[in-house]
GROMACS .gro file of C-alpha atoms in nm:
model
  459
    1VAL     CA    1   1.374  -3.067  -4.799
    2MET     CA    2   1.551  -2.937  -4.490
    3MET     CA    3   1.286  -2.665  -4.450
    4LYS     CA    4   1.006  -2.922  -4.471
    5PHE     CA    5   1.180  -3.132  -4.208
    6VAL     CA    6   1.212  -2.833  -3.971
    7VAL     CA    7   0.844  -2.746  -4.016
    8LEU     CA    8   0.748  -3.109  -3.954
    9VAL     CA    9   0.951  -3.121  -3.632
   10LEU     CA   10   0.791  -2.796  -3.512
   11LEU     CA   11   0.442  -2.924  -3.589
   12LEU     CA   12   0.519  -3.248  -3.409
   13GLN     CA   13   0.638  -3.055  -3.102
   14ILE     CA   14   0.321  -2.843  -3.106
   15TYR     CA   15   0.110  -3.158  -3.135
   16ILE     CA   16   0.292  -3.328  -2.848
   17VAL     CA   17   0.255  -3.022  -2.624
   18SER     CA   18  -0.111  -2.972  -2.709
   19SER     CA   19  -0.193  -3.340  -2.673
   20VAL     CA   20  -0.050  -3.376  -2.324
   21ARG     CA   21  -0.329  -3.468  -2.086
   22TYR     CA   22  -0.278  -3.427  -1.714
   23GLU     CA   23  -0.425  -3.689  -1.486
   24PRO     CA   24  -0.618  -3.581  -1.175
   25ASN     CA   25  -0.334  -3.663  -0.936
   26TRP     CA   26  -0.045  -3.459  -0.802
   27ASP     CA   27   0.226  -3.666  -0.971
   28SER     CA   28   0.081  -3.584  -1.311
   29LEU     CA   29  -0.022  -3.224  -1.237
   30ASP     CA   30   0.325  -3.145  -1.102
   31THR     CA   31   0.478  -3.224  -1.443
   32ARG     CA   32   0.303  -2.930  -1.606
   33PRO     CA   33   0.561  -2.666  -1.704
   34LEU     CA   34   0.529  -2.322  -1.548
   35PRO     CA   35   0.403  -2.075  -1.813
   36GLU     CA   36   0.699  -1.849  -1.889
   37TRP     CA   37   0.519  -1.520  -1.835
   38TYR     CA   38   0.488  -1.577  -1.460
   39ASP     CA   39   0.857  -1.621  -1.375
   40LYS     CA   40   0.948  -1.329  -1.602
   41SER     CA   41   0.698  -1.098  -1.431
   42LYS     CA   42   0.845  -1.103  -1.078
   43ILE     CA   43   0.609  -0.839  -0.934
   44GLY     CA   44   0.233  -0.850  -0.875
   45ILE     CA   45  -0.028  -0.645  -0.690
   46PHE     CA   46  -0.268  -0.808  -0.441
   47LEU     CA   47  -0.606  -0.648  -0.358
   48HIS     CA   48  -0.800  -0.749  -0.045
   49TRP     CA   49  -1.144  -0.596  -0.088
   50GLY     CA   50  -1.481  -0.703   0.044
   51VAL     CA   51  -1.749  -0.652   0.309
   52PHE     CA   52  -1.468  -0.644   0.571
   53SER     CA   53  -1.364  -0.314   0.407
   54VAL     CA   54  -1.675  -0.150   0.558
   55PRO     CA   55  -1.586  -0.179   0.930
   56ALA     CA   56  -1.219  -0.145   0.823
   57VAL     CA   57  -1.075  -0.159   1.173
   58GLN     CA   58  -0.903  -0.495   1.215
   59SER     CA   59  -0.858  -0.735   0.925
   60ALA     CA   60  -1.032  -0.951   0.666
   61TRP     CA   61  -1.114  -1.188   0.954
   62PHE     CA   62  -1.330  -0.923   1.123
   63TRP     CA   63  -1.648  -1.138   1.131
   64TYR     CA   64  -1.467  -1.434   1.285
   65GLN     CA   65  -1.278  -1.211   1.531
   66TRP     CA   66  -1.609  -1.058   1.640
   67LYS     CA   67  -1.828  -1.368   1.665
   68THR     CA   68  -1.595  -1.661   1.739
   69GLN     CA   69  -1.269  -1.527   1.879
   70LYS     CA   70  -1.449  -1.236   2.051
   71ILE     CA   71  -1.140  -1.015   2.035
   72LYS     CA   72  -1.197  -0.737   2.288
   73ASN     CA   73  -1.134  -0.433   2.072
   74VAL     CA   74  -1.349  -0.577   1.790
   75VAL     CA   75  -1.638  -0.655   2.026
   76LYS     CA   76  -1.608  -0.309   2.183
   77PHE     CA   77  -1.603  -0.144   1.841
   78MET     CA   78  -1.934  -0.312   1.756
   79GLU     CA   79  -2.090  -0.233   2.094
   80ASP     CA   80  -1.986   0.133   2.074
   81ASN     CA   81  -2.095   0.194   1.715
   82TYR     CA   82  -2.378  -0.041   1.619
   83PRO     CA   83  -2.712  -0.152   1.769
   84PRO     CA   84  -2.723  -0.491   1.946
   85ASP     CA   85  -2.920  -0.659   1.666
   86PHE     CA   86  -2.672  -0.553   1.392
   87THR     CA   87  -2.532  -0.850   1.199
   88TYR     CA   88  -2.224  -0.884   0.982
   89ALA     CA   89  -2.452  -0.924   0.680
   90ASP     CA   90  -2.582  -0.572   0.746
   91PHE     CA   91  -2.241  -0.434   0.650
   92ALA     CA   92  -2.294  -0.552   0.290
   93SER     CA   93  -2.551  -0.282   0.210
   94GLN     CA   94  -2.289  -0.023   0.317
   95PHE     CA   95  -2.030  -0.163   0.075
   96HIS     CA   96  -2.103   0.096  -0.194
   97ALA     CA   97  -1.778   0.112  -0.396
   98THR     CA   98  -1.892   0.468  -0.470
   99PHE     CA   99  -1.560   0.592  -0.607
  100TYR     CA  100  -1.445   0.266  -0.764
  101ASN     CA  101  -1.283   0.357  -1.094
  102PRO     CA  102  -1.116   0.046  -1.238
  103ASP     CA  103  -0.952   0.251  -1.515
  104GLN     CA  104  -0.771   0.455  -1.249
  105TRP     CA  105  -0.665   0.136  -1.074
  106ALA     CA  106  -0.534  -0.011  -1.399
  107ASP     CA  107  -0.335   0.305  -1.474
  108LEU     CA  108  -0.187   0.302  -1.122
  109PHE     CA  109  -0.086  -0.063  -1.150
  110GLU     CA  110   0.080   0.005  -1.483
  111ALA     CA  111   0.267   0.299  -1.331
  112SER     CA  112   0.381   0.070  -1.046
  113GLY     CA  113   0.572  -0.159  -1.281
  114ALA     CA  114   0.375  -0.464  -1.166
  115LYS     CA  115   0.317  -0.732  -1.430
  116TYR     CA  116   0.015  -0.906  -1.277
  117VAL     CA  117  -0.267  -0.823  -1.038
  118VAL     CA  118  -0.464  -1.060  -0.814
  119LEU     CA  119  -0.805  -0.943  -0.692
  120VAL     CA  120  -0.969  -1.110  -0.391
  121THR     CA  121  -1.299  -1.214  -0.550
  122LYS     CA  122  -1.423  -1.399  -0.240
  123HIS     CA  123  -1.262  -1.411   0.103
  124HIS     CA  124  -1.352  -1.635   0.397
  125GLU     CA  125  -1.671  -1.432   0.459
  126GLY     CA  126  -1.817  -1.586   0.141
  127PHE     CA  127  -1.923  -1.258  -0.023
  128THR     CA  128  -1.844  -1.269  -0.396
  129LEU     CA  129  -1.741  -0.957  -0.589
  130TRP     CA  130  -1.908  -1.097  -0.900
  131PRO     CA  131  -2.272  -1.202  -0.961
  132SER     CA  132  -2.219  -1.565  -0.868
  133THR     CA  133  -2.508  -1.799  -0.940
  134VAL     CA  134  -2.427  -1.995  -0.623
  135SER     CA  135  -2.408  -1.697  -0.384
  136TRP     CA  136  -2.761  -1.564  -0.390
  137ASN     CA  137  -2.798  -1.219  -0.232
  138TRP     CA  138  -2.446  -1.242  -0.086
  139ASN     CA  139  -2.262  -1.087  -0.377
  140ALA     CA  140  -2.172  -0.741  -0.504
  141TYR     CA  141  -2.437  -0.749  -0.779
  142ASP     CA  142  -2.737  -0.827  -0.559
  143VAL     CA  143  -2.638  -0.607  -0.265
  144GLY     CA  144  -2.404  -0.312  -0.203
  145PRO     CA  145  -2.247  -0.182  -0.525
  146HIS     CA  146  -2.494  -0.368  -0.753
  147ARG     CA  147  -2.205  -0.413  -0.992
  148ASP     CA  148  -1.974  -0.682  -1.124
  149LEU     CA  149  -1.657  -0.556  -0.957
  150VAL     CA  150  -1.444  -0.842  -1.091
  151GLY     CA  151  -1.548  -0.801  -1.454
  152ALA     CA  152  -1.499  -0.424  -1.441
  153LEU     CA  153  -1.137  -0.456  -1.325
  154ALA     CA  154  -1.062  -0.741  -1.568
  155ASP     CA  155  -1.186  -0.523  -1.856
  156SER     CA  156  -0.987  -0.218  -1.749
  157ILE     CA  157  -0.665  -0.415  -1.699
  158ARG     CA  158  -0.699  -0.578  -2.042
  159ASN     CA  159  -0.808  -0.265  -2.228
  160ARG     CA  160  -0.545  -0.031  -2.083
  161THR     CA  161  -0.238  -0.240  -1.991
  162ASP     CA  162  -0.037  -0.554  -2.069
  163ILE     CA  163  -0.075  -0.667  -1.707
  164HIS     CA  164  -0.196  -1.023  -1.642
  165PHE     CA  165  -0.527  -1.040  -1.456
  166GLY     CA  166  -0.567  -1.287  -1.169
  167VAL     CA  167  -0.823  -1.387  -0.908
  168TYR     CA  168  -0.801  -1.498  -0.545
  169HIS     CA  169  -1.071  -1.735  -0.420
  170SER     CA  170  -1.120  -1.876  -0.071
  171LEU     CA  171  -1.232  -2.238  -0.071
  172PHE     CA  172  -1.382  -2.238   0.278
  173GLU     CA  173  -1.624  -1.989   0.438
  174PHE     CA  174  -1.637  -1.914   0.810
  175TYR     CA  175  -2.006  -1.969   0.864
  176ASN     CA  176  -2.148  -2.133   0.554
  177PRO     CA  177  -2.396  -2.388   0.695
  178ILE     CA  178  -2.334  -2.640   0.416
  179TYR     CA  179  -1.959  -2.627   0.480
  180LEU     CA  180  -2.012  -2.657   0.855
  181GLN     CA  181  -2.234  -2.961   0.793
  182ASP     CA  182  -1.957  -3.128   0.590
  183VAL     CA  183  -1.718  -3.059   0.878
  184ALA     CA  184  -1.969  -3.201   1.127
  185ASN     CA  185  -1.996  -3.511   0.906
  186ASN     CA  186  -1.619  -3.553   0.937
  187TYR     CA  187  -1.584  -3.480   0.563
  188THR     CA  188  -1.773  -3.794   0.463
  189THR     CA  189  -1.993  -3.554   0.263
  190GLN     CA  190  -1.881  -3.295   0.006
  191ASP     CA  191  -2.203  -3.101  -0.041
  192TYR     CA  192  -2.030  -2.767   0.007
  193VAL     CA  193  -1.755  -2.849  -0.243
  194ARG     CA  194  -1.996  -2.969  -0.512
  195ASN     CA  195  -2.262  -2.701  -0.468
  196LYS     CA  196  -2.059  -2.395  -0.374
  197ALA     CA  197  -1.677  -2.397  -0.391
  198LEU     CA  198  -1.625  -2.575  -0.725
  199PRO     CA  199  -1.912  -2.404  -0.913
  200GLU     CA  200  -1.759  -2.069  -0.811
  201LEU     CA  201  -1.418  -2.172  -0.944
  202TYR     CA  202  -1.562  -2.285  -1.278
  203GLU     CA  203  -1.755  -1.956  -1.299
  204LEU     CA  204  -1.444  -1.748  -1.231
  205ILE     CA  205  -1.235  -1.929  -1.490
  206ASN     CA  206  -1.497  -1.947  -1.765
  207ARG     CA  207  -1.625  -1.594  -1.718
  208TYR     CA  208  -1.307  -1.395  -1.647
  209LYS     CA  209  -1.032  -1.615  -1.796
  210PRO     CA  210  -0.768  -1.519  -1.536
  211ASP     CA  211  -0.398  -1.595  -1.579
  212VAL     CA  212  -0.358  -1.647  -1.203
  213LEU     CA  213  -0.587  -1.856  -0.986
  214TRP     CA  214  -0.480  -1.788  -0.628
  215SER     CA  215  -0.648  -2.037  -0.396
  216ASP     CA  216  -0.677  -1.999  -0.019
  217GLY     CA  217  -0.866  -2.134   0.281
  218SER     CA  218  -0.769  -2.499   0.241
  219TRP     CA  219  -0.565  -2.554   0.557
  220ASN     CA  220  -0.820  -2.762   0.754
  221GLU     CA  221  -0.879  -3.034   0.494
  222ASN     CA  222  -0.686  -3.247   0.250
  223SER     CA  223  -0.707  -3.182  -0.123
  224THR     CA  224  -0.926  -3.492  -0.161
  225TYR     CA  225  -1.210  -3.314   0.021
  226TRP     CA  226  -1.185  -3.016  -0.213
  227ASN     CA  227  -1.161  -3.236  -0.527
  228SER     CA  228  -0.861  -3.018  -0.606
  229THR     CA  229  -0.681  -3.252  -0.845
  230GLU     CA  230  -0.996  -3.312  -1.053
  231PHE     CA  231  -1.051  -2.938  -1.084
  232LEU     CA  232  -0.687  -2.866  -1.167
  233ALA     CA  233  -0.681  -3.140  -1.433
  234TRP     CA  234  -0.974  -2.961  -1.601
  235LEU     CA  235  -0.799  -2.625  -1.556
  236PHE     CA  236  -0.477  -2.747  -1.725
  237ASN     CA  237  -0.643  -2.970  -1.989
  238ASP     CA  238  -0.967  -2.811  -2.102
  239SER     CA  239  -1.020  -2.466  -1.953
  240PRO     CA  240  -1.004  -2.148  -2.166
  241VAL     CA  241  -0.677  -2.055  -1.991
  242LYS     CA  242  -0.514  -2.401  -1.991
  243ASP     CA  243  -0.192  -2.276  -2.153
  244THR     CA  244  -0.144  -1.952  -1.957
  245VAL     CA  245  -0.289  -2.001  -1.610
  246VAL     CA  246  -0.078  -2.049  -1.298
  247THR     CA  247  -0.197  -2.156  -0.954
  248ASN     CA  248  -0.050  -2.156  -0.608
  249ASP     CA  249  -0.021  -2.440  -0.356
  250ARG     CA  250  -0.326  -2.383  -0.133
  251TRP     CA  251  -0.542  -2.672  -0.247
  252GLY     CA  252  -0.546  -2.873   0.076
  253LYS     CA  253  -0.325  -2.908   0.381
  254ASP     CA  254  -0.139  -3.188   0.201
  255ALA     CA  255  -0.056  -2.957  -0.094
  256ILE     CA  256   0.091  -2.651   0.077
  257CYS     CA  257   0.458  -2.600  -0.014
  258LYS     CA  258   0.449  -2.927  -0.214
  259HIS     CA  259   0.220  -2.888  -0.516
  260GLY     CA  260   0.109  -2.612  -0.751
  261SER     CA  261   0.259  -2.399  -1.028
  262PHE     CA  262   0.422  -2.187  -0.760
  263TRP     CA  263   0.441  -2.217  -0.383
  264ASN     CA  264   0.329  -1.961  -0.124
  265CYS     CA  265   0.404  -2.193   0.171
  266GLN     CA  266   0.286  -1.927   0.415
  267ASP     CA  267   0.204  -1.556   0.414
  268LYS     CA  268   0.511  -1.333   0.391
  269PHE     CA  269   0.723  -1.642   0.315
  270LYS     CA  270   1.100  -1.591   0.332
  271PRO     CA  271   1.293  -1.909   0.250
  272GLY     CA  272   1.633  -1.759   0.332
  273LYS     CA  273   1.787  -1.952   0.042
  274ILE     CA  274   1.748  -2.011  -0.331
  275ILE     CA  275   1.459  -2.250  -0.395
  276LYS     CA  276   1.448  -2.442  -0.724
  277HIS     CA  277   1.069  -2.465  -0.742
  278LYS     CA  278   0.898  -2.138  -0.832
  279TRP     CA  279   0.766  -1.959  -0.524
  280GLU     CA  280   0.596  -1.634  -0.433
  281SER     CA  281   0.600  -1.411  -0.128
  282CYS     CA  282   0.263  -1.249  -0.069
  283MET     CA  283   0.312  -0.953   0.164
  284THR     CA  284   0.157  -0.624   0.269
  285ILE     CA  285   0.251  -0.257   0.254
  286ASP     CA  286   0.053  -0.210   0.577
  287LYS     CA  287   0.258  -0.417   0.824
  288ARG     CA  288  -0.052  -0.492   1.035
  289ALA     CA  289  -0.322  -0.600   0.792
  290TRP     CA  290  -0.420  -0.716   0.443
  291THR     CA  291  -0.721  -0.487   0.437
  292HIS     CA  292  -0.772  -0.113   0.455
  293ARG     CA  293  -0.783   0.000   0.818
  294ARG     CA  294  -0.925   0.339   0.902
  295GLN     CA  295  -0.688   0.373   1.198
  296ILE     CA  296  -0.372   0.310   0.996
  297GLN     CA  297  -0.070   0.513   1.112
  298ILE     CA  298   0.227   0.613   0.899
  299GLU     CA  299   0.462   0.396   1.107
  300ASP     CA  300   0.251   0.094   1.006
  301VAL     CA  301   0.344   0.148   0.642
  302LEU     CA  302   0.655   0.003   0.478
  303THR     CA  303   0.890   0.276   0.359
  304ILE     CA  304   0.994   0.261  -0.006
  305GLU     CA  305   1.342   0.157   0.111
  306GLU     CA  306   1.192  -0.136   0.304
  307LEU     CA  307   0.972  -0.235   0.010
  308LEU     CA  308   1.263  -0.232  -0.237
  309ALA     CA  309   1.474  -0.441   0.002
  310GLU     CA  310   1.188  -0.697   0.014
  311ILE     CA  311   1.173  -0.704  -0.366
  312ALA     CA  312   1.550  -0.749  -0.400
  313GLU     CA  313   1.564  -1.030  -0.144
  314THR     CA  314   1.264  -1.214  -0.290
  315VAL     CA  315   1.378  -1.201  -0.653
  316SER     CA  316   1.738  -1.296  -0.567
  317TYR     CA  317   1.608  -1.614  -0.401
  318GLY     CA  318   1.405  -1.698  -0.713
  319GLY     CA  319   1.066  -1.578  -0.594
  320ASN     CA  320   0.795  -1.349  -0.721
  321ILE     CA  321   0.657  -1.084  -0.486
  322LEU     CA  322   0.283  -1.014  -0.455
  323ILE     CA  323   0.243  -0.673  -0.291
  324ASN     CA  324  -0.087  -0.612  -0.114
  325VAL     CA  325  -0.279  -0.285  -0.092
  326GLY     CA  326  -0.628  -0.293   0.059
  327PRO     CA  327  -0.878  -0.055  -0.106
  328THR     CA  328  -1.142   0.127   0.100
  329ALA     CA  329  -1.509   0.025   0.090
  330ASP     CA  330  -1.554   0.323  -0.143
  331GLY     CA  331  -1.309   0.169  -0.388
  332VAL     CA  332  -1.018   0.406  -0.321
  333ILE     CA  333  -0.654   0.303  -0.292
  334ILE     CA  334  -0.541   0.543  -0.021
  335PRO     CA  335  -0.270   0.800  -0.107
  336VAL     CA  336   0.010   0.638   0.097
  337PHE     CA  337  -0.041   0.306  -0.086
  338GLU     CA  338  -0.060   0.487  -0.418
  339GLU     CA  339   0.263   0.671  -0.337
  340ARG     CA  340   0.448   0.345  -0.260
  341LEU     CA  341   0.331   0.188  -0.585
  342ARG     CA  342   0.431   0.493  -0.790
  343GLN     CA  343   0.771   0.510  -0.617
  344MET     CA  344   0.824   0.143  -0.696
  345GLY     CA  345   0.740   0.216  -1.060
  346GLN     CA  346   0.988   0.506  -1.072
  347TRP     CA  347   1.258   0.275  -0.937
  348LEU     CA  348   1.173  -0.007  -1.179
  349LYS     CA  349   1.187   0.231  -1.479
  350VAL     CA  350   1.558   0.269  -1.406
  351ASN     CA  351   1.637  -0.069  -1.251
  352GLY     CA  352   1.381  -0.313  -1.392
  353GLU     CA  353   1.656  -0.474  -1.600
  354ALA     CA  354   1.786  -0.626  -1.274
  355ILE     CA  355   1.442  -0.761  -1.178
  356TYR     CA  356   1.229  -0.865  -1.475
  357GLU     CA  357   1.320  -1.187  -1.659
  358THR     CA  358   1.619  -1.249  -1.429
  359GLN     CA  359   1.732  -1.568  -1.259
  360PRO     CA  360   1.895  -1.619  -0.919
  361TRP     CA  361   2.275  -1.616  -0.938
  362PHE     CA  362   2.461  -1.901  -0.764
  363GLU     CA  363   2.474  -1.679  -0.454
  364ALA     CA  364   2.176  -1.463  -0.360
  365LYS     CA  365   2.362  -1.218  -0.138
  366ASP     CA  366   2.716  -1.094  -0.094
  367ASN     CA  367   2.939  -1.262   0.164
  368ILE     CA  368   3.140  -0.953   0.260
  369THR     CA  369   2.903  -0.660   0.229
  370PHE     CA  370   2.581  -0.779   0.387
  371PRO     CA  371   2.308  -0.700   0.462
  372GLY     CA  372   2.234  -0.482   0.168
  373VAL     CA  373   2.362  -0.645  -0.154
  374TRP     CA  374   2.143  -0.889  -0.347
  375TYR     CA  375   2.232  -1.063  -0.675
  376THR     CA  376   2.036  -1.152  -0.988
  377THR     CA  377   2.156  -1.256  -1.333
  378LYS     CA  378   2.035  -1.251  -1.691
  379LYS     CA  379   2.161  -1.372  -2.027
  380GLN     CA  380   2.197  -1.093  -2.282
  381GLY     CA  381   2.276  -1.229  -2.626
  382ASN     CA  382   2.593  -1.435  -2.594
  383SER     CA  383   2.698  -1.278  -2.265
  384THR     CA  384   2.570  -1.288  -1.909
  385ALA     CA  385   2.514  -0.989  -1.684
  386VAL     CA  386   2.521  -1.009  -1.305
  387TYR     CA  387   2.336  -0.742  -1.107
  388GLY     CA  388   2.414  -0.636  -0.754
  389ILE     CA  389   2.119  -0.455  -0.598
  390VAL     CA  390   2.274  -0.230  -0.333
  391THR     CA  391   2.018  -0.104  -0.081
  392PHE     CA  392   2.241   0.168   0.064
  393TRP     CA  393   2.483   0.427  -0.073
  394PRO     CA  394   2.831   0.359   0.074
  395GLN     CA  395   2.964   0.639   0.294
  396ASP     CA  396   3.302   0.665   0.123
  397ASN     CA  397   3.157   0.588  -0.223
  398LYS     CA  398   3.334   0.251  -0.224
  399ILE     CA  399   3.188  -0.094  -0.182
  400LEU     CA  400   3.357  -0.432  -0.136
  401LEU     CA  401   3.200  -0.739  -0.299
  402GLY     CA  402   3.321  -1.086  -0.211
  403VAL     CA  403   3.128  -1.308  -0.455
  404PRO     CA  404   3.213  -1.172  -0.805
  405VAL     CA  405   3.539  -1.301  -0.956
  406THR     CA  406   3.682  -1.053  -1.207
  407THR     CA  407   3.868  -1.090  -1.534
  408ALA     CA  408   4.079  -0.844  -1.728
  409THR     CA  409   3.772  -0.748  -1.933
  410THR     CA  410   3.520  -0.713  -1.650
  411ARG     CA  411   3.299  -0.411  -1.706
  412VAL     CA  412   3.100  -0.241  -1.429
  413THR     CA  413   2.822   0.012  -1.473
  414MET     CA  414   2.542   0.153  -1.260
  415LEU     CA  415   2.196   0.136  -1.415
  416GLY     CA  416   2.088   0.486  -1.510
  417VAL     CA  417   2.447   0.621  -1.523
  418LYS     CA  418   2.628   0.646  -1.859
  419GLU     CA  419   2.994   0.631  -1.757
  420PRO     CA  420   3.143   0.293  -1.648
  421LEU     CA  421   3.246   0.262  -1.283
  422LYS     CA  422   3.605   0.216  -1.168
  423TRP     CA  423   3.687  -0.109  -0.993
  424SER     CA  424   3.992  -0.287  -0.856
  425VAL     CA  425   4.087  -0.609  -0.681
  426PHE     CA  426   4.117  -0.552  -0.306
  427LYS     CA  427   4.380  -0.764  -0.124
  428ASN     CA  428   4.312  -1.058  -0.359
  429VAL     CA  429   3.987  -1.133  -0.175
  430ALA     CA  430   3.731  -0.884  -0.297
  431MET     CA  431   3.621  -0.659  -0.575
  432GLN     CA  432   3.619  -0.291  -0.482
  433ILE     CA  433   3.383  -0.073  -0.682
  434GLU     CA  434   3.383   0.305  -0.675
  435PHE     CA  435   3.037   0.460  -0.685
  436PRO     CA  436   3.010   0.767  -0.909
  437VAL     CA  437   3.031   1.113  -0.756
  438LEU     CA  438   2.691   1.259  -0.835
  439SER     CA  439   2.488   1.555  -0.719
  440TYR     CA  440   2.140   1.475  -0.586
  441ASN     CA  441   1.981   1.579  -0.916
  442GLN     CA  442   2.212   1.348  -1.113
  443MET     CA  443   2.114   1.040  -0.914
  444PRO     CA  444   1.957   0.773  -1.138
  445CYS     CA  445   1.713   0.698  -0.854
  446LYS     CA  446   1.661   0.794  -0.491
  447TRP     CA  447   1.674   0.455  -0.322
  448ALA     CA  448   1.862   0.130  -0.392
  449TRP     CA  449   2.114   0.134  -0.675
  450VAL     CA  450   2.204  -0.144  -0.917
  451ILE     CA  451   2.559  -0.238  -1.015
  452LYS     CA  452   2.576  -0.427  -1.346
  453MET     CA  453   2.880  -0.653  -1.392
  454GLU     CA  454   2.973  -0.809  -1.726
  455ASN     CA  455   3.256  -1.049  -1.820
  456LEU     CA  456   3.296  -1.197  -1.476
  457LYS     CA  457   3.484  -1.526  -1.443
  458ASN     CA  458   3.201  -1.677  -1.239
  459GLN     CA  459   2.908  -1.534  -1.429
   0.00000   0.00000   0.00000
């Protein structure tokens, strides 16, 4: 009888969950629980790829910077290298993706330790990387590669890895005449939304079934213009990914940092504190751009030490980190970006326990040794582990931590090192931990080391 009762309760719970219908308003949509996989994942890869990858000298805003902002070096670049009648659309035929090998990309992303990938499928230029039925002759199937670039990567990711596949989509387009007409009409019309933006979104979801829908380009209008809540109600109620998909907050200027499965708030967002609502920092390995730039210099590239410090800070504040690498127009992820991703993967193989599936501790950073020590925590069976991610190796092999409160049974280890570490209470105000004496070859990793503390009083 008891077993029948348990089964009945479980079935009832499943029915209640599956029968929840979200209304097309923010109050209702905001009650949808965050699918667990996303918070557990912590690390994603962002890919800015498009027609802007052909000139590859400034940014994804190249067209706008050339024609509207008239940025001097962009205008000069065009004058020096192209005939006067050359248009931005002429770049599309040079977007060949000649060496695009999505299997290689998938293998690299797996080696990086990332748990999801977000491909820019259409940026503000309006060019779609899939054969969109509402982007005639301005897509990667009709011109340029003559290939479904989105579908190819989705297939490789799913066939070769356990990584979640996601898509970025820009709502607005710089120079789409239908959009510009809606703007001129003071948004009393929604012809662009109904005939272009929304049909693309439905196509992306139904065709590629992504687990992340990363919206952008909504900062000029409210979500009512974009019909965002109607679309999201369909996404969460009836779409093929209704149970797994997550979205960000860029669905209208009224939604940013307020609504969505997770918040981006702004590019390279750093809250400086623990935020209860799930958030994500999207950032770049090239400090100067989201896209591949042919003139990139090594000093423009984050070092692995800088990248790991960004990861530690973001995760300790409760965020996910979306790390951008811009492929070339040929479809190559340049060696310095590949190296950073592989180094990150080497580090996560040793230290991923302190990143994946963790939660913020009650303090994100240490109050004595800072900058350089970031905290995360995780339940392990009946106990709780606290991790201190130390971004430097102390000169005298000793580190003082002010936040952990010890007990007689406190145990301290370093991830990747077998023997426990010695620790003591320092002047009744701090915990002093002795780092192990190791030769270079014995080091568990080359950058950023993780101290694992168990049986703390304040765990």
